[in-house]
């Protein structure tokens, strides 16, 4: 299950692919929603690690437009709830993630992304 | 029989049959659980902050289930598809990745609040192929370097593993050091042949002196089960300001069971072991 929280922390790790290697673009994805317990503290803790634009964009790619495109100055409870949903309740279960730079395709099957690299792609 | 890591590559050794056998064995479950609780203790996470953890070589999720119970959000990586398959069947909550840790990680800097790894590191000491990039020092270097950057400053990574010699310990710690980690080896019950356990306790950043001291190993012969229970108790009683779910919290178990039941009722999509409660259209 790739939740958007993990997607937001993931860049391409192919050898030499160090710029413009984030965020990985979703391709032909199938998603599932699974309820998760709302923990506002956890969400708040995550915010400094997130790339907001990439998150809002990834959410849009999977059909969720609840986040503003830019990080708001104020985090109210309503926004934390929305963030919680986007980060932890949307699971990508099929499809692929594609590097915007080197175009490496990380296929996602049965909820599990295949991050294995070929010999020549190892740094 | 020789040690598993000498018999076959991990994704072959942990095939369907072994993955199931490994996970079902109650004695193994208990040993892995015990070491997971001890690793969490050594991680020394801030008590009131909900954390995002990485489980390195998560296998079938024996540790992951404990991370779930303790209220951590986590992601796990493993190279054996059959082990991950079992983890899916057991409905652990962490995100699972098929990944060879010897190839390094792509996680962005400061992604995780900590990492644990139970009974995995010894697998990195054997060459996968004859290709030069697959020598153990190369693989360990990529692994520790990319892990170091994926962790927050300050934080810790704790590895229980089975070294066969002091040279192996030396190799691992020197490469971890070069990758920027502080810390060192903690040996629990060093004088007991049965209970002895080796932990590599790595630190990112100083974290203000005293916090990042190498912890003491446990002493004596200690009965295994008592140890396990004590650790459970200890973690349970930690003040999590109600945010961590107590293992024996009935409401929580009921809620969880209810959740599983509802997921089961809805049926699962083709080719998928997922059992989400709501579903959206494909894009
Ligand atoms: C003894 S099992 C431990 C599994 C789990 N940590 C537990 O405690 O139950 C060792 C695990 O390490 C994984 N492993 C070995 N080499 C690996 C590698 N290079 N990358 C990722 N995982 C690896 C194996 O696939 C296996 O699942
Ligand atoms: Zn790339």
JSON list of C-alpha atoms in Angstrom, two decimals, chain B residues 10 12-13 17 20 50 72-73 77 145 160 205:
[
{"chain": "B", "resi": 10, "resn": "UNK", "atom": "CA", "xyz": [17.26, -14.07, 0.66]},
{"chain": "B", "resi": 12, "resn": "UNK", "atom": "CA", "xyz": [15.06, -17.54, -2.74]},
{"chain": "B", "resi": 13, "resn": "UNK", "atom": "CA", "xyz": [15.60, -18.75, 0.82]},
{"chain": "B", "resi": 17, "resn": "UNK", "atom": "CA", "xyz": [7.06, -22.37, 1.95]},
{"chain": "B", "resi": 20, "resn": "UNK", "atom": "CA", "xyz": [4.82, -19.31, 5.83]},
{"chain": "B", "resi": 50, "resn": "UNK", "atom": "CA", "xyz": [3.77, 10.05, 17.34]},
{"chain": "B", "resi": 72, "resn": "UNK", "atom": "CA", "xyz": [3.50, 3.87, 15.22]},
{"chain": "B", "resi": 73, "resn": "UNK", "atom": "CA", "xyz": [3.03, 4.69, 11.57]},
{"chain": "B", "resi": 77, "resn": "UNK", "atom": "CA", "xyz": [11.13, -2.78, 2.92]},
{"chain": "B", "resi": 145, "resn": "UNK", "atom": "CA", "xyz": [24.76, 6.33, 3.43]},
{"chain": "B", "resi": 160, "resn": "UNK", "atom": "CA", "xyz": [19.52, -6.74, 15.90]},
{"chain": "B", "resi": 205, "resn": "UNK", "atom": "CA", "xyz": [23.42, 13.77, 15.11]}
]
